[in-house]
CSV table of C-alpha atoms in Angstrom, one decimal:
chain,number,residue,atom,x,y,z
O,6,UNK,CA,50.6,54.5,81.9
O,7,UNK,CA,53.0,52.9,79.4
O,8,UNK,CA,56.5,54.4,79.7
O,9,UNK,CA,58.3,55.2,76.4
O,10,UNK,CA,62.1,55.1,76.6
O,11,UNK,CA,64.4,57.3,74.6
O,12,UNK,CA,68.2,56.9,74.7
O,13,UNK,CA,70.1,60.2,74.0
O,14,UNK,CA,73.4,59.0,72.7
O,15,UNK,CA,74.8,56.1,70.8
O,16,UNK,CA,78.5,55.7,71.6
O,17,UNK,CA,79.9,52.5,73.2
O,18,UNK,CA,78.2,53.0,76.6
O,19,UNK,CA,75.0,54.3,74.9
O,20,UNK,CA,74.9,51.3,72.6
O,21,UNK,CA,75.6,49.0,75.6
O,22,UNK,CA,72.7,50.6,77.5
O,23,UNK,CA,70.6,50.1,74.4
O,24,UNK,CA,71.3,46.4,74.3
O,25,UNK,CA,70.2,46.0,77.9
O,26,UNK,CA,67.2,48.4,77.8
O,27,UNK,CA,65.9,47.0,74.5
O,28,UNK,CA,65.8,43.5,76.0
O,29,UNK,CA,64.3,44.6,79.4
O,30,UNK,CA,61.4,46.7,78.1
O,31,UNK,CA,59.9,43.6,76.5
O,32,UNK,CA,59.7,41.9,79.9
O,33,UNK,CA,57.4,44.5,81.7
O,34,UNK,CA,54.0,45.7,80.7
O,35,UNK,CA,54.7,49.2,81.8
O,36,UNK,CA,57.2,49.9,79.0
O,37,UNK,CA,56.5,50.4,75.3
O,38,UNK,CA,58.4,47.8,73.3
O,39,UNK,CA,60.0,50.3,71.0
O,40,UNK,CA,63.1,52.2,72.2
O,41,UNK,CA,64.3,55.2,70.2
O,42,UNK,CA,68.0,56.0,70.2
O,43,UNK,CA,69.3,59.3,69.1
O,44,UNK,CA,72.3,59.0,66.9
O,45,UNK,CA,74.7,61.9,65.9
O,46,UNK,CA,74.9,60.9,62.3
O,47,UNK,CA,78.1,59.6,60.8
O,48,UNK,CA,78.9,57.8,57.6
O,49,UNK,CA,80.8,54.5,57.5
O,50,UNK,CA,82.0,53.5,54.0
O,51,UNK,CA,79.3,55.7,52.5
O,52,UNK,CA,76.5,54.3,54.6
O,53,UNK,CA,74.9,56.2,57.5
O,54,UNK,CA,75.4,54.9,61.0
O,55,UNK,CA,71.7,55.2,61.6
O,56,UNK,CA,70.8,52.9,58.7
O,57,UNK,CA,73.5,50.4,59.7
O,58,UNK,CA,72.1,50.2,63.2
O,59,UNK,CA,68.5,49.8,62.0
O,60,UNK,CA,69.4,47.1,59.4
O,61,UNK,CA,72.3,45.2,60.9
O,62,UNK,CA,71.3,45.9,64.5
O,63,UNK,CA,74.9,46.7,65.4
O,64,UNK,CA,76.8,49.9,66.1
O,65,UNK,CA,79.8,48.9,63.9
O,66,UNK,CA,81.8,52.0,64.9
O,67,UNK,CA,81.4,52.2,68.7
O,68,UNK,CA,80.4,48.7,69.7
O,69,UNK,CA,81.4,46.3,66.9
O,70,UNK,CA,80.5,42.7,67.2
O,71,UNK,CA,77.6,43.2,69.7
O,72,UNK,CA,74.1,42.7,68.4
O,73,UNK,CA,71.4,45.2,69.5
O,74,UNK,CA,67.8,44.2,70.0
O,75,UNK,CA,65.6,44.8,66.9
O,76,UNK,CA,63.3,47.0,68.9
O,77,UNK,CA,66.1,49.6,69.2
O,78,UNK,CA,65.3,52.2,66.5
O,79,UNK,CA,68.1,54.6,65.7
O,80,UNK,CA,67.1,58.1,64.6
O,81,UNK,CA,69.3,61.1,63.7
O,82,UNK,CA,66.4,63.5,64.0
O,83,UNK,CA,66.4,64.6,67.7
O,84,UNK,CA,63.0,66.1,67.7
O,85,UNK,CA,61.4,63.1,66.1
O,86,UNK,CA,63.3,60.7,68.3
O,87,UNK,CA,62.1,62.3,71.6
O,88,UNK,CA,58.4,62.6,70.6
O,89,UNK,CA,56.1,61.2,73.3
O,90,UNK,CA,59.0,59.8,75.4
O,91,UNK,CA,58.5,59.6,79.1
O,92,UNK,CA,61.9,58.2,80.2
O,93,UNK,CA,65.1,59.7,78.9
O,94,UNK,CA,68.5,58.0,79.3
O,95,UNK,CA,71.3,60.6,78.7
O,96,UNK,CA,74.6,59.0,77.6
O,97,UNK,CA,76.2,61.6,75.3
O,98,UNK,CA,79.6,63.2,75.5
O,99,UNK,CA,79.4,66.1,78.0
O,100,UNK,CA,80.4,68.8,75.6
O,101,UNK,CA,77.3,68.2,73.5
O,102,UNK,CA,74.8,68.0,76.4
O,103,UNK,CA,73.7,71.7,76.8
O,104,UNK,CA,73.1,72.2,73.1
O,105,UNK,CA,71.1,69.0,72.9
O,106,UNK,CA,69.0,69.9,76.0
O,107,UNK,CA,68.2,73.4,74.6
O,108,UNK,CA,66.9,71.8,71.4
O,109,UNK,CA,64.6,69.6,73.5
O,110,UNK,CA,63.1,72.5,75.5
O,111,UNK,CA,59.4,72.8,75.0
O,112,UNK,CA,59.3,69.6,73.0
O,113,UNK,CA,59.1,67.0,75.8
O,114,UNK,CA,56.2,65.8,77.9
O,115,UNK,CA,55.9,67.6,81.3
O,116,UNK,CA,55.7,64.2,83.1
O,117,UNK,CA,59.0,63.0,81.6
O,118,UNK,CA,61.8,61.9,83.8
O,119,UNK,CA,65.5,61.2,83.1
O,120,UNK,CA,68.6,59.3,84.2
O,121,UNK,CA,72.1,60.5,83.4
O,122,UNK,CA,74.9,58.0,82.7
O,123,UNK,CA,77.3,60.9,81.9
O,124,UNK,CA,80.4,61.0,84.1
O,125,UNK,CA,82.2,64.3,84.5
O,126,UNK,CA,81.7,67.9,85.5
O,127,UNK,CA,80.4,71.1,84.0
O,128,UNK,CA,81.9,74.1,85.7
O,129,UNK,CA,83.0,77.7,85.5
O,130,UNK,CA,86.1,78.9,87.3
O,131,UNK,CA,84.1,79.7,90.4
O,132,UNK,CA,81.7,76.8,90.6
O,133,UNK,CA,81.1,73.1,89.8
O,134,UNK,CA,77.9,71.9,88.3
O,135,UNK,CA,76.8,68.3,87.9
O,136,UNK,CA,75.2,67.0,84.8
O,137,UNK,CA,72.0,65.9,86.6
O,138,UNK,CA,71.6,69.6,87.7
O,139,UNK,CA,72.1,70.8,84.2
O,140,UNK,CA,69.5,68.4,82.8
O,141,UNK,CA,67.0,69.3,85.6
O,142,UNK,CA,67.5,73.0,85.2
O,143,UNK,CA,67.1,73.2,81.4
O,144,UNK,CA,64.3,70.6,81.0
O,145,UNK,CA,62.6,71.1,84.4
O,146,UNK,CA,62.2,67.4,84.9
O,147,UNK,CA,63.3,65.0,87.7
O,148,UNK,CA,66.7,63.4,87.1
O,149,UNK,CA,68.4,60.3,88.6
O,150,UNK,CA,72.0,59.3,88.0
O,151,UNK,CA,73.8,56.0,87.4
O,152,UNK,CA,77.5,55.2,87.8
O,153,UNK,CA,79.6,52.2,88.6
O,154,UNK,CA,82.4,49.9,87.7
O,155,UNK,CA,81.0,49.5,84.2
O,156,UNK,CA,83.5,49.3,81.3
O,157,UNK,CA,81.2,49.3,78.4
O,158,UNK,CA,82.8,46.5,76.4
O,159,UNK,CA,82.8,44.2,79.4
O,160,UNK,CA,79.1,44.9,80.2
O,161,UNK,CA,78.2,44.4,76.5
O,162,UNK,CA,80.0,41.0,76.7
O,163,UNK,CA,77.8,40.2,79.7
O,164,UNK,CA,80.6,39.9,82.3
O,165,UNK,CA,79.1,40.2,85.7
O,166,UNK,CA,79.3,43.7,87.3
O,167,UNK,CA,77.4,46.1,89.5
O,168,UNK,CA,76.1,49.7,89.1
O,169,UNK,CA,74.6,52.3,91.4
O,170,UNK,CA,71.6,54.5,90.8
O,171,UNK,CA,71.3,57.7,92.8
O,172,UNK,CA,67.8,59.2,93.1
O,173,UNK,CA,65.6,61.3,95.4
O,174,UNK,CA,62.4,59.7,94.1
O,175,UNK,CA,62.4,56.1,95.1
O,176,UNK,CA,59.7,55.0,92.5
O,177,UNK,CA,61.8,56.5,89.7
O,178,UNK,CA,64.8,54.6,91.0
O,179,UNK,CA,62.8,51.4,90.9
O,180,UNK,CA,61.7,52.1,87.4
O,181,UNK,CA,65.2,52.7,86.1
O,182,UNK,CA,66.4,49.6,88.0
O,183,UNK,CA,63.9,47.6,85.9
O,184,UNK,CA,65.5,49.1,82.7
O,185,UNK,CA,69.0,48.1,83.6
O,186,UNK,CA,68.9,45.0,85.9
O,187,UNK,CA,70.1,41.8,84.2
O,188,UNK,CA,71.6,38.5,85.4
O,189,UNK,CA,75.0,40.1,84.7
O,190,UNK,CA,74.3,43.7,85.9
O,191,UNK,CA,73.3,44.1,89.5
O,192,UNK,CA,71.7,47.5,90.3
O,193,UNK,CA,71.6,49.1,93.7
O,194,UNK,CA,69.5,52.2,94.4
O,195,UNK,CA,70.7,54.9,96.9
O,196,UNK,CA,69.4,58.3,98.0
O,197,UNK,CA,72.6,60.2,97.2
O,198,UNK,CA,72.6,61.8,93.7
O,199,UNK,CA,75.5,64.1,94.3
O,200,UNK,CA,77.6,61.4,95.9
O,201,UNK,CA,77.2,59.2,92.8
O,202,UNK,CA,77.9,62.1,90.6
O,203,UNK,CA,81.2,63.0,92.5
O,204,UNK,CA,82.3,59.4,92.2
O,205,UNK,CA,81.6,59.2,88.5
O,206,UNK,CA,83.3,62.5,87.8
O,207,UNK,CA,86.4,62.6,89.9
O,208,UNK,CA,87.3,59.0,89.2
O,209,UNK,CA,88.7,60.3,85.9
O,210,UNK,CA,91.5,61.9,87.9
O,211,UNK,CA,92.3,58.5,89.4
O,212,UNK,CA,92.4,56.9,86.0
O,213,UNK,CA,94.9,59.4,84.7
O,214,UNK,CA,97.0,58.9,87.9
O,215,UNK,CA,96.9,55.1,87.5
O,216,UNK,CA,98.0,55.4,83.9
O,217,UNK,CA,100.9,57.7,84.9
O,218,UNK,CA,102.1,55.0,87.4
O,219,UNK,CA,101.9,52.4,84.6
O,220,UNK,CA,103.8,54.7,82.3
O,221,UNK,CA,106.6,54.9,84.9
O,222,UNK,CA,106.6,51.1,85.3
O,223,UNK,CA,106.4,51.5,89.1
O,224,UNK,CA,104.3,48.3,89.7
O,225,UNK,CA,101.2,47.2,91.5
O,226,UNK,CA,102.2,48.3,95.0
O,227,UNK,CA,102.8,51.9,94.0
O,228,UNK,CA,99.6,52.1,91.9
O,229,UNK,CA,97.5,50.7,94.7
O,230,UNK,CA,98.9,53.3,97.1
O,231,UNK,CA,98.4,56.1,94.7
O,232,UNK,CA,94.8,55.1,93.9
O,233,UNK,CA,94.0,54.7,97.6
O,234,UNK,CA,95.5,58.2,98.4
O,235,UNK,CA,93.5,59.6,95.5
O,236,UNK,CA,90.3,58.0,96.7
O,237,UNK,CA,90.7,59.5,100.1
O,238,UNK,CA,91.2,62.9,98.6
O,239,UNK,CA,88.1,62.5,96.6
O,240,UNK,CA,86.1,61.6,99.7
O,241,UNK,CA,87.7,64.7,101.4
O,242,UNK,CA,86.6,66.9,98.5
O,243,UNK,CA,83.1,65.6,98.7
O,244,UNK,CA,82.7,66.1,102.5
O,245,UNK,CA,84.3,69.5,102.3
O,246,UNK,CA,82.1,71.0,99.6
O,247,UNK,CA,79.0,68.7,99.8
O,248,UNK,CA,78.6,67.7,103.4
O,249,UNK,CA,75.3,66.0,102.7
O,250,UNK,CA,77.0,63.3,100.7
O,251,UNK,CA,76.9,59.9,102.4
O,252,UNK,CA,80.3,58.4,103.1
O,253,UNK,CA,78.6,54.9,102.5
O,254,UNK,CA,78.2,55.9,98.9
O,255,UNK,CA,82.0,55.5,98.4
O,256,UNK,CA,81.6,51.8,99.3
O,257,UNK,CA,79.1,51.2,96.4
O,258,UNK,CA,79.9,50.2,92.9
O,259,UNK,CA,80.1,53.9,91.9
O,260,UNK,CA,82.8,54.4,94.5
O,261,UNK,CA,85.4,51.8,95.5
O,262,UNK,CA,84.5,49.3,92.8
O,263,UNK,CA,85.0,51.9,90.1
O,264,UNK,CA,88.3,52.9,91.6
O,265,UNK,CA,89.4,49.3,91.5
O,266,UNK,CA,88.5,49.1,87.8
O,267,UNK,CA,90.6,52.2,87.2
O,268,UNK,CA,93.6,50.2,88.5
O,269,UNK,CA,93.8,48.3,85.2
O,270,UNK,CA,91.1,49.5,82.7
O,271,UNK,CA,89.6,52.5,81.0
O,272,UNK,CA,90.5,55.2,78.6
O,273,UNK,CA,92.0,57.5,81.1
O,274,UNK,CA,94.4,54.9,82.4
O,275,UNK,CA,95.3,53.9,78.9
O,276,UNK,CA,96.1,57.5,77.8
O,277,UNK,CA,97.7,58.4,81.0
O,278,UNK,CA,100.2,55.6,80.4
O,279,UNK,CA,100.7,56.7,76.8
O,280,UNK,CA,101.2,60.3,77.9
O,281,UNK,CA,104.2,59.3,80.0
O,282,UNK,CA,105.7,56.9,77.5
O,283,UNK,CA,105.3,59.0,74.4
O,284,UNK,CA,105.5,62.6,75.7
O,285,UNK,CA,102.5,63.5,73.5
O,286,UNK,CA,99.8,65.8,74.9
O,287,UNK,CA,96.4,64.3,75.7
O,288,UNK,CA,94.6,66.0,72.8
O,289,UNK,CA,96.9,64.3,70.3
O,290,UNK,CA,96.6,60.9,72.0
O,291,UNK,CA,92.8,61.3,72.1
O,292,UNK,CA,92.8,61.8,68.3
O,293,UNK,CA,95.2,58.9,67.7
O,294,UNK,CA,93.7,56.3,70.1
O,295,UNK,CA,90.1,56.9,70.9
O,296,UNK,CA,88.3,56.4,67.5
O,297,UNK,CA,86.4,59.7,67.8
O,298,UNK,CA,85.6,59.3,71.5
O,299,UNK,CA,86.4,62.0,74.1
O,300,UNK,CA,88.7,61.8,77.1
O,301,UNK,CA,87.2,63.3,80.3
O,302,UNK,CA,90.2,63.0,82.6
O,303,UNK,CA,92.2,66.1,81.7
O,304,UNK,CA,89.0,68.2,81.5
O,305,UNK,CA,88.0,67.0,85.0
O,306,UNK,CA,91.4,67.6,86.5
O,307,UNK,CA,91.5,71.2,85.2
O,308,UNK,CA,87.9,72.0,86.4
O,309,UNK,CA,88.5,70.6,89.9
O,310,UNK,CA,91.9,72.2,90.2
O,311,UNK,CA,90.5,75.6,89.2
O,312,UNK,CA,87.7,75.3,91.6
O,313,UNK,CA,90.1,74.5,94.5
O,314,UNK,CA,92.3,77.4,93.5
O,315,UNK,CA,89.2,79.7,93.6
O,316,UNK,CA,88.3,78.4,97.0
O,317,UNK,CA,91.9,78.9,98.2
O,318,UNK,CA,92.1,75.2,99.2
O,319,UNK,CA,94.4,73.7,96.5
O,320,UNK,CA,97.2,73.1,99.1
O,321,UNK,CA,94.9,70.9,101.0
O,322,UNK,CA,94.6,68.5,98.0
O,323,UNK,CA,98.2,67.6,97.0
O,324,UNK,CA,97.1,64.6,94.9
O,325,UNK,CA,94.8,66.6,92.7
O,326,UNK,CA,97.4,69.4,92.5
O,327,UNK,CA,100.2,67.2,91.4
O,328,UNK,CA,98.1,65.3,88.7
O,329,UNK,CA,97.1,68.7,87.4
O,330,UNK,CA,100.7,70.0,87.3
O,331,UNK,CA,101.9,66.8,85.4
O,332,UNK,CA,99.0,67.0,83.0
O,333,UNK,CA,99.1,70.8,82.2
O,334,UNK,CA,102.3,72.3,83.5
O,335,UNK,CA,105.1,70.0,82.4
O,336,UNK,CA,106.0,68.7,85.8
O,337,UNK,CA,108.0,65.4,85.5
O,338,UNK,CA,105.7,62.4,85.9
O,339,UNK,CA,107.7,60.9,88.7
O,340,UNK,CA,106.7,63.8,90.9
O,341,UNK,CA,103.4,62.1,91.4
O,342,UNK,CA,105.1,60.0,94.1
O,343,UNK,CA,107.2,62.8,95.6
O,344,UNK,CA,104.3,65.3,96.0
O,345,UNK,CA,101.6,63.3,97.6
């Protein structure tokens, strides 16, 4: 059977994925050469982003200067875009995921499968839900996840890096590995979906913390110590609430490598630094600095903090607690050192 790929999302990471996938599907007989990419329509100087991508083969807003393969077909009609697709790549902002999934219900093939590149958490006060679980629950299909030290602009510029695919169906992992493997992107498959999801989600907290240290001008030694302490607390969180998670997962690209990246790069680090230096709240900085993109750090901090409060374990996680208090309760930023 020929697999037909559909990318749900077209931001900077979605467009970077499109560049890789569009090239890779032409190398293997099992993939259809055309790859549909769902675009939330916007207009740039009076021209639709969909038309720009299909004619100039470039996402001029979210990934300017990077050419996309001509077999990437942008489409703002979700239902038309997903028609006959067997492989879905989800890479949209988390706040739009559930609505998008509900629109897809009853309109996809029963043999479809998916991979989520979305990093973050969906939760209520009393529970934490991972995006792979949400996709699987609403669409009733098998879902893998991918996460790693993958700054989109660097991947798009073909700087060598690694990524981790978590899956419980090995043959699906191998299929997705073919979609993403390149000479500059090394893919590892592991049997630990939740571990990969935790790394991808809670790393946002480390990004904010690293930015706070930069905003305080405390230097590399301090930032390395804070990131290490934060990583140990994330491992503790995983083993406390998800004992099935493999500790080895934290040594993969989705774990320690991504934490190293947060030391100096990423939106959360950048806005964490600006938060300290300007005194502006994160929602204001997001509007001013992210060109329409969303910041997941503050949302993740709030969700994890509330979950720990509900479980009456917040005092066991001083790093997460102090980052929350600095972000939401006006605690002086230098308390990040005093309270961990």
